[in-house]
């Protein structure tokens, strides 16, 4: 896992090039059933945080890199294989933990509301905030 995080850090600039709001929406639409509510919730927290002008630029760059990695079809574990979203979820969680101190309750609520619209009303404990785990 440490080696994967090092690779992610080394490629952050390249990964940011894959990020766009439209690409993220498309990825979420196609990945929602496979990735599950948790990965989608994490991606949405980062998406809404990326729109928050109060988030420091350094954190926003990490956020865009993580979202770029989530969108990128060719990653460490191909998305189409069972467990293929484990690396995507790990990258999202890693960045969330790094920037969590700047994530507002409003951002989390927007992400939870959108996740509930996508998956139906998800019970509170089924998807947790990444720092609570």
CSV table of N, CA and C in Angstrom, one decimal:
chain,number,residue,atom,x,y,z
A,1,UNK,N,0.8,-1.2,0.0
A,1,UNK,CA,0.0,0.0,0.0
A,1,UNK,C,0.9,1.3,0.0
A,2,UNK,N,1.9,1.3,0.8
A,2,UNK,CA,2.9,2.4,0.8
A,2,UNK,C,3.4,2.7,-0.6
A,3,UNK,N,3.8,1.7,-1.3
A,3,UNK,CA,4.3,1.9,-2.6
A,3,UNK,C,3.3,2.5,-3.5
A,4,UNK,N,2.0,2.1,-3.4
A,4,UNK,CA,1.0,2.7,-4.3
A,4,UNK,C,0.8,4.2,-3.9
A,5,UNK,N,0.9,4.5,-2.7
A,5,UNK,CA,0.7,5.9,-2.2
A,5,UNK,C,1.9,6.7,-2.8
A,6,UNK,N,3.1,6.2,-2.8
A,6,UNK,CA,4.3,6.9,-3.3
A,6,UNK,C,4.1,7.1,-4.8
A,7,UNK,N,3.6,6.1,-5.5
A,7,UNK,CA,3.3,6.3,-7.0
A,7,UNK,C,2.3,7.4,-7.2
A,8,UNK,N,1.2,7.4,-6.4
A,8,UNK,CA,0.2,8.4,-6.5
A,8,UNK,C,0.8,9.8,-6.3
A,9,UNK,N,1.6,9.9,-5.3
A,9,UNK,CA,2.2,11.2,-5.0
A,9,UNK,C,3.1,11.7,-6.2
A,10,UNK,N,3.8,10.7,-6.7
A,10,UNK,CA,4.8,11.1,-7.8
A,10,UNK,C,4.1,11.5,-9.1
A,11,UNK,N,2.8,11.0,-9.2
A,11,UNK,CA,2.1,11.3,-10.5
A,11,UNK,C,1.0,12.3,-10.3
A,12,UNK,N,0.9,13.0,-9.2
A,12,UNK,CA,-0.2,13.9,-8.9
A,12,UNK,C,-0.4,14.9,-10.1
A,13,UNK,N,0.7,15.5,-10.6
A,13,UNK,CA,0.5,16.5,-11.7
A,13,UNK,C,-0.1,15.9,-12.9
A,14,UNK,N,0.3,14.7,-13.3
A,14,UNK,CA,-0.3,14.0,-14.5
A,14,UNK,C,-1.7,13.7,-14.2
A,15,UNK,N,-2.0,13.2,-13.0
A,15,UNK,CA,-3.4,12.8,-12.7
A,15,UNK,C,-4.4,14.0,-12.8
A,16,UNK,N,-3.9,15.1,-12.4
A,16,UNK,CA,-4.8,16.3,-12.4
A,16,UNK,C,-5.3,16.6,-13.8
A,17,UNK,N,-4.6,16.2,-14.8
A,17,UNK,CA,-5.0,16.5,-16.2
A,17,UNK,C,-6.2,15.7,-16.6
A,18,UNK,N,-6.5,14.6,-15.8
A,18,UNK,CA,-7.7,13.8,-16.2
A,18,UNK,C,-8.9,14.3,-15.5
A,19,UNK,N,-8.8,15.3,-14.6
A,19,UNK,CA,-10.0,15.8,-13.9
A,19,UNK,C,-10.8,16.8,-14.7
A,20,UNK,N,-12.0,16.6,-14.7
A,20,UNK,CA,-13.0,17.6,-15.2
A,20,UNK,C,-14.3,17.3,-14.5
A,21,UNK,N,-15.2,18.3,-14.2
A,21,UNK,CA,-16.5,17.9,-13.6
A,21,UNK,C,-17.3,17.0,-14.5
A,22,UNK,N,-17.3,17.1,-15.8
A,22,UNK,CA,-18.0,16.2,-16.7
A,22,UNK,C,-17.5,14.8,-16.6
A,23,UNK,N,-16.1,14.7,-16.6
A,23,UNK,CA,-15.5,13.3,-16.6
A,23,UNK,C,-15.8,12.7,-15.2
A,24,UNK,N,-15.9,13.4,-14.2
A,24,UNK,CA,-16.2,12.9,-12.9
A,24,UNK,C,-17.6,12.4,-12.8
A,25,UNK,N,-18.6,13.2,-13.3
A,25,UNK,CA,-20.0,12.8,-13.4
A,25,UNK,C,-20.2,11.6,-14.2
A,26,UNK,N,-19.5,11.5,-15.3
A,26,UNK,CA,-19.6,10.3,-16.2
A,26,UNK,C,-19.0,9.0,-15.4
A,27,UNK,N,-17.9,9.2,-14.8
A,27,UNK,CA,-17.3,8.1,-14.1
A,27,UNK,C,-18.2,7.6,-12.9
A,28,UNK,N,-18.8,8.6,-12.2
A,28,UNK,CA,-19.7,8.2,-11.1
A,28,UNK,C,-20.9,7.5,-11.6
A,29,UNK,N,-21.4,8.0,-12.7
A,29,UNK,CA,-22.6,7.3,-13.3
A,29,UNK,C,-22.3,5.9,-13.7
A,30,UNK,N,-21.2,5.6,-14.3
A,30,UNK,CA,-20.8,4.3,-14.8
A,30,UNK,C,-20.3,3.4,-13.6
A,31,UNK,N,-19.7,4.0,-12.6
A,31,UNK,CA,-19.0,3.2,-11.6
A,31,UNK,C,-19.9,3.1,-10.3
A,32,UNK,N,-21.0,3.7,-10.3
A,32,UNK,CA,-21.8,3.8,-9.0
A,32,UNK,C,-22.1,2.4,-8.5
A,33,UNK,N,-22.6,1.5,-9.3
A,33,UNK,CA,-23.0,0.2,-8.9
A,33,UNK,C,-21.8,-0.6,-8.5
A,34,UNK,N,-20.7,-0.5,-9.3
A,34,UNK,CA,-19.5,-1.3,-9.0
A,34,UNK,C,-18.8,-0.8,-7.8
A,35,UNK,N,-18.6,0.5,-7.8
A,35,UNK,CA,-17.8,1.1,-6.7
A,35,UNK,C,-18.5,1.2,-5.4
A,36,UNK,N,-19.8,1.3,-5.4
A,36,UNK,CA,-20.6,1.4,-4.2
A,36,UNK,C,-20.7,2.8,-3.7
A,37,UNK,N,-21.6,2.9,-2.8
A,37,UNK,CA,-21.9,4.2,-2.2
A,37,UNK,C,-20.7,4.8,-1.5
A,38,UNK,N,-19.9,4.1,-0.9
A,38,UNK,CA,-18.8,4.6,-0.1
A,38,UNK,C,-17.8,5.4,-1.0
A,39,UNK,N,-17.3,4.7,-2.1
A,39,UNK,CA,-16.4,5.4,-3.0
A,39,UNK,C,-17.0,6.6,-3.7
A,40,UNK,N,-18.3,6.5,-4.0
A,40,UNK,CA,-19.0,7.7,-4.6
A,40,UNK,C,-19.1,8.8,-3.6
A,41,UNK,N,-19.5,8.5,-2.4
A,41,UNK,CA,-19.5,9.5,-1.3
A,41,UNK,C,-18.2,10.2,-1.1
A,42,UNK,N,-17.1,9.5,-1.1
A,42,UNK,CA,-15.8,10.1,-1.0
A,42,UNK,C,-15.5,11.0,-2.2
A,43,UNK,N,-15.8,10.5,-3.4
A,43,UNK,CA,-15.5,11.3,-4.6
A,43,UNK,C,-16.3,12.6,-4.5
A,44,UNK,N,-17.6,12.5,-4.1
A,44,UNK,CA,-18.4,13.7,-4.0
A,44,UNK,C,-18.0,14.6,-3.0
A,45,UNK,N,-17.5,14.2,-1.8
A,45,UNK,CA,-16.9,15.1,-0.8
A,45,UNK,C,-15.8,15.9,-1.5
A,46,UNK,N,-14.9,15.1,-2.1
A,46,UNK,CA,-13.8,15.8,-2.8
A,46,UNK,C,-14.2,16.8,-3.9
A,47,UNK,N,-15.2,16.4,-4.6
A,47,UNK,CA,-15.7,17.3,-5.7
A,47,UNK,C,-16.2,18.6,-5.1
A,48,UNK,N,-17.1,18.5,-4.1
A,48,UNK,CA,-17.7,19.7,-3.5
A,48,UNK,C,-16.6,20.5,-2.8
A,49,UNK,N,-15.6,19.8,-2.2
A,49,UNK,CA,-14.5,20.5,-1.6
A,49,UNK,C,-13.7,21.3,-2.6
A,50,UNK,N,-13.6,20.7,-3.8
A,50,UNK,CA,-12.8,21.4,-4.9
A,50,UNK,C,-13.5,22.7,-5.3
A,51,UNK,N,-14.7,22.8,-5.0
A,51,UNK,CA,-15.5,24.1,-5.4
A,51,UNK,C,-15.4,25.1,-4.3
A,52,UNK,N,-14.9,24.7,-3.1
A,52,UNK,CA,-14.9,25.6,-2.0
A,52,UNK,C,-13.6,26.5,-2.1
A,53,UNK,N,-13.8,27.7,-2.3
A,53,UNK,CA,-12.7,28.7,-2.5
A,53,UNK,C,-11.9,28.8,-1.2
A,54,UNK,N,-12.4,28.4,-0.1
A,54,UNK,CA,-11.6,28.5,1.2
A,54,UNK,C,-10.6,27.4,1.4
A,55,UNK,N,-10.7,26.4,0.5
A,55,UNK,CA,-9.7,25.3,0.6
A,55,UNK,C,-8.4,25.8,0.0
A,56,UNK,N,-7.3,25.6,0.8
A,56,UNK,CA,-6.0,26.0,0.3
A,56,UNK,C,-5.6,25.4,-1.1
A,57,UNK,N,-4.9,26.1,-1.9
A,57,UNK,CA,-4.5,25.6,-3.2
A,57,UNK,C,-3.8,24.3,-3.2
A,58,UNK,N,-2.9,24.1,-2.2
A,58,UNK,CA,-2.2,22.8,-2.1
A,58,UNK,C,-3.2,21.6,-1.9
A,59,UNK,N,-4.2,21.8,-1.1
A,59,UNK,CA,-5.2,20.8,-0.9
A,59,UNK,C,-6.0,20.6,-2.1
A,60,UNK,N,-6.4,21.7,-2.8
A,60,UNK,CA,-7.2,21.5,-4.0
A,60,UNK,C,-6.4,20.8,-5.1
A,61,UNK,N,-5.1,21.0,-5.2
A,61,UNK,CA,-4.3,20.2,-6.1
A,61,UNK,C,-4.4,18.7,-5.8
A,62,UNK,N,-4.2,18.4,-4.5
A,62,UNK,CA,-4.3,17.0,-4.1
A,62,UNK,C,-5.7,16.4,-4.4
A,63,UNK,N,-6.7,17.2,-4.2
A,63,UNK,CA,-8.1,16.8,-4.5
A,63,UNK,C,-8.3,16.5,-5.9
A,64,UNK,N,-7.8,17.4,-6.8
A,64,UNK,CA,-8.0,17.2,-8.2
A,64,UNK,C,-7.2,16.0,-8.7
A,65,UNK,N,-6.0,15.7,-8.1
A,65,UNK,CA,-5.2,14.5,-8.5
A,65,UNK,C,-6.0,13.3,-8.1
A,66,UNK,N,-6.6,13.2,-6.9
A,66,UNK,CA,-7.3,12.0,-6.5
A,66,UNK,C,-8.6,11.8,-7.4
A,67,UNK,N,-9.3,12.9,-7.7
A,67,UNK,CA,-10.4,12.7,-8.6
A,67,UNK,C,-10.0,12.3,-10.0
A,68,UNK,N,-8.8,12.8,-10.5
A,68,UNK,CA,-8.2,12.4,-11.7
A,68,UNK,C,-7.9,10.9,-11.7
A,69,UNK,N,-7.4,10.4,-10.6
A,69,UNK,CA,-7.0,9.0,-10.5
A,69,UNK,C,-8.3,8.2,-10.5
A,70,UNK,N,-9.4,8.7,-9.9
A,70,UNK,CA,-10.6,8.0,-9.8
A,70,UNK,C,-11.2,7.8,-11.2
A,71,UNK,N,-11.1,8.9,-12.0
A,71,UNK,CA,-11.6,8.9,-13.4
A,71,UNK,C,-10.7,8.1,-14.3
A,72,UNK,N,-9.4,8.1,-14.2
A,72,UNK,CA,-8.5,7.4,-15.1
A,72,UNK,C,-8.9,5.9,-15.2
A,73,UNK,N,-9.1,5.5,-16.5
A,73,UNK,CA,-9.6,4.1,-16.6
A,73,UNK,C,-8.4,3.1,-16.4
A,74,UNK,N,-7.2,3.5,-16.7
A,74,UNK,CA,-6.1,2.5,-16.6
A,74,UNK,C,-5.3,2.9,-15.3
A,75,UNK,N,-5.6,2.2,-14.2
A,75,UNK,CA,-4.9,2.4,-13.0
A,75,UNK,C,-4.3,1.1,-12.4
A,76,UNK,N,-3.9,1.2,-11.2
A,76,UNK,CA,-3.2,0.0,-10.6
A,76,UNK,C,-4.0,-1.3,-10.7
A,77,UNK,N,-5.3,-1.2,-10.3
A,77,UNK,CA,-6.2,-2.3,-10.4
A,77,UNK,C,-7.3,-2.0,-11.4
A,78,UNK,N,-7.3,-2.6,-12.5
A,78,UNK,CA,-8.4,-2.2,-13.5
A,78,UNK,C,-9.8,-2.3,-12.9
A,79,UNK,N,-10.6,-1.2,-13.2
A,79,UNK,CA,-11.9,-1.1,-12.6
A,79,UNK,C,-12.9,-2.2,-13.0
A,80,UNK,N,-12.6,-2.9,-14.1
A,80,UNK,CA,-13.6,-3.9,-14.5
A,80,UNK,C,-13.4,-5.2,-13.8
A,81,UNK,N,-12.3,-5.4,-13.1
A,81,UNK,CA,-12.1,-6.7,-12.4
A,81,UNK,C,-12.7,-6.6,-11.0
A,82,UNK,N,-13.1,-7.7,-10.4
A,82,UNK,CA,-13.6,-7.7,-9.0
A,82,UNK,C,-12.6,-7.0,-8.1
A,83,UNK,N,-13.1,-6.1,-7.2
A,83,UNK,CA,-12.2,-5.4,-6.4
A,83,UNK,C,-11.4,-4.3,-7.1
A,84,UNK,N,-11.8,-4.0,-8.3
A,84,UNK,CA,-11.1,-3.0,-9.1
A,84,UNK,C,-11.1,-1.6,-8.6
A,85,UNK,N,-12.0,-1.3,-7.7
A,85,UNK,CA,-12.1,0.1,-7.2
A,85,UNK,C,-11.4,0.3,-5.9
A,86,UNK,N,-10.7,-0.8,-5.4
A,86,UNK,CA,-10.0,-0.7,-4.1
A,86,UNK,C,-8.9,0.4,-4.2
A,87,UNK,N,-8.2,0.4,-5.3
A,87,UNK,CA,-7.1,1.4,-5.4
A,87,UNK,C,-7.7,2.8,-5.5
A,88,UNK,N,-8.8,3.0,-6.2
A,88,UNK,CA,-9.5,4.3,-6.4
A,88,UNK,C,-10.0,4.8,-5.0
A,89,UNK,N,-10.6,3.9,-4.3
A,89,UNK,CA,-11.1,4.2,-3.0
A,89,UNK,C,-10.0,4.6,-2.0
A,90,UNK,N,-8.9,3.8,-2.1
A,90,UNK,CA,-7.7,4.1,-1.3
A,90,UNK,C,-7.1,5.5,-1.6
A,91,UNK,N,-7.1,5.9,-2.8
A,91,UNK,CA,-6.5,7.2,-3.2
A,91,UNK,C,-7.5,8.3,-2.7
A,92,UNK,N,-8.8,8.1,-2.9
A,92,UNK,CA,-9.7,9.1,-2.4
A,92,UNK,C,-9.6,9.2,-0.8
A,93,UNK,N,-9.5,8.1,-0.1
A,93,UNK,CA,-9.4,8.1,1.3
A,93,UNK,C,-8.1,8.8,1.8
A,94,UNK,N,-7.0,8.5,1.1
A,94,UNK,CA,-5.8,9.1,1.5
A,94,UNK,C,-5.8,10.6,1.4
A,95,UNK,N,-6.4,11.1,0.3
A,95,UNK,CA,-6.5,12.6,0.1
A,95,UNK,C,-7.5,13.2,1.1
A,96,UNK,N,-8.6,12.5,1.3
A,96,UNK,CA,-9.6,13.0,2.3
A,96,UNK,C,-9.0,13.1,3.7
A,97,UNK,N,-8.2,12.1,4.1
A,97,UNK,CA,-7.6,12.2,5.4
A,97,UNK,C,-6.6,13.4,5.5
A,98,UNK,N,-5.9,13.7,4.4
A,98,UNK,CA,-4.9,14.8,4.3
A,98,UNK,C,-5.6,16.1,4.4
A,99,UNK,N,-6.8,16.3,3.8
A,99,UNK,CA,-7.4,17.6,3.7
A,99,UNK,C,-8.6,17.7,4.6
A,100,UNK,N,-8.9,16.7,5.4
A,100,UNK,CA,-10.1,16.6,6.2
A,100,UNK,C,-10.4,17.8,7.1
A,101,UNK,N,-9.3,18.4,7.6
A,101,UNK,CA,-9.4,19.6,8.5
A,101,UNK,C,-10.0,20.8,7.8
A,102,UNK,N,-10.0,20.8,6.4
A,102,UNK,CA,-10.6,21.9,5.7
A,102,UNK,C,-11.9,21.5,5.1
A,103,UNK,N,-12.4,20.3,5.3
A,103,UNK,CA,-13.7,19.9,4.7
A,103,UNK,C,-14.8,20.4,5.7
A,104,UNK,N,-15.7,21.2,5.2
A,104,UNK,CA,-16.8,21.8,6.0
A,104,UNK,C,-18.0,20.8,6.2
A,105,UNK,N,-18.8,20.9,7.2
A,105,UNK,CA,-20.0,20.1,7.3
A,105,UNK,C,-20.9,20.3,6.1
A,106,UNK,N,-21.0,21.6,5.6
A,106,UNK,CA,-21.8,21.8,4.4
A,106,UNK,C,-21.4,21.0,3.2
A,107,UNK,N,-20.1,20.8,3.0
A,107,UNK,CA,-19.6,20.0,1.9
A,107,UNK,C,-20.0,18.5,2.1
A,108,UNK,N,-19.8,18.0,3.4
A,108,UNK,CA,-20.2,16.7,3.7
A,108,UNK,C,-21.7,16.4,3.5
A,109,UNK,N,-22.5,17.4,3.9
A,109,UNK,CA,-23.9,17.3,3.7
A,109,UNK,C,-24.3,17.2,2.2
A,110,UNK,N,-23.7,18.1,1.4
A,110,UNK,CA,-24.0,18.1,0.0
A,110,UNK,C,-23.7,16.7,-0.6
A,111,UNK,N,-22.5,16.2,-0.2
A,111,UNK,CA,-22.1,14.9,-0.7
A,111,UNK,C,-23.0,13.8,-0.3
A,112,UNK,N,-23.4,13.8,1.0
A,112,UNK,CA,-24.3,12.8,1.5
A,112,UNK,C,-25.7,12.9,0.8
A,113,UNK,N,-26.2,14.1,0.6
A,113,UNK,CA,-27.5,14.2,-0.1
A,113,UNK,C,-27.4,13.7,-1.5
A,114,UNK,N,-26.4,14.0,-2.2
A,114,UNK,CA,-26.2,13.5,-3.6
A,114,UNK,C,-26.1,12.0,-3.6
A,115,UNK,N,-25.3,11.5,-2.7
A,115,UNK,CA,-25.2,10.0,-2.6
A,115,UNK,C,-26.5,9.4,-2.4
A,116,UNK,N,-27.3,9.9,-1.5
A,116,UNK,CA,-28.6,9.4,-1.2
A,116,UNK,C,-29.5,9.5,-2.4
A,117,UNK,N,-29.4,10.5,-3.2
A,117,UNK,CA,-30.2,10.6,-4.5
A,117,UNK,C,-29.8,9.5,-5.5
A,118,UNK,N,-28.5,9.2,-5.5
A,118,UNK,CA,-28.0,8.2,-6.4
A,118,UNK,C,-28.3,6.8,-6.0
A,119,UNK,N,-28.3,6.5,-4.7
A,119,UNK,CA,-28.4,5.2,-4.2
A,119,UNK,C,-29.7,4.9,-3.4
A,120,UNK,N,-30.5,5.9,-3.2
A,120,UNK,CA,-31.6,5.8,-2.3
A,120,UNK,C,-31.2,6.2,-1.0
A,121,UNK,N,-32.1,6.3,0.0
A,121,UNK,CA,-31.8,6.8,1.3
A,121,UNK,C,-30.9,5.8,2.1
A,122,UNK,N,-29.6,6.1,2.2
A,122,UNK,CA,-28.6,5.2,2.9
A,122,UNK,C,-28.6,5.5,4.4
A,123,UNK,N,-28.8,4.4,5.2
A,123,UNK,CA,-28.7,4.6,6.6
A,123,UNK,C,-27.4,5.3,7.1
A,124,UNK,N,-27.5,6.1,8.1
A,124,UNK,CA,-26.4,6.9,8.6
A,124,UNK,C,-25.1,6.1,8.7
A,125,UNK,N,-25.1,4.9,9.3
A,125,UNK,CA,-23.9,4.2,9.6
A,125,UNK,C,-23.3,3.4,8.4
A,126,UNK,N,-24.1,3.3,7.3
A,126,UNK,CA,-23.6,2.5,6.1
A,126,UNK,C,-22.4,3.2,5.4
A,127,UNK,N,-22.4,4.5,5.3
A,127,UNK,CA,-21.2,5.2,4.8
A,127,UNK,C,-20.7,6.2,5.8
A,128,UNK,N,-19.5,6.0,6.2
A,128,UNK,CA,-19.0,6.8,7.3
A,128,UNK,C,-17.9,7.8,6.7
A,129,UNK,N,-17.7,8.9,7.5
A,129,UNK,CA,-16.6,9.8,7.1
A,129,UNK,C,-15.3,9.0,7.2
A,130,UNK,N,-14.3,9.3,6.3
A,130,UNK,CA,-13.1,8.5,6.3
A,130,UNK,C,-12.3,8.6,7.6
A,131,UNK,N,-12.3,9.7,8.3
A,131,UNK,CA,-11.5,9.9,9.5
A,131,UNK,C,-12.2,9.2,10.7
A,132,UNK,N,-13.4,8.8,10.6
A,132,UNK,CA,-14.2,8.2,11.6
A,132,UNK,C,-13.8,6.7,11.7
A,133,UNK,N,-13.2,6.2,10.6
A,133,UNK,CA,-12.9,4.7,10.6
A,133,UNK,C,-11.6,4.3,11.2
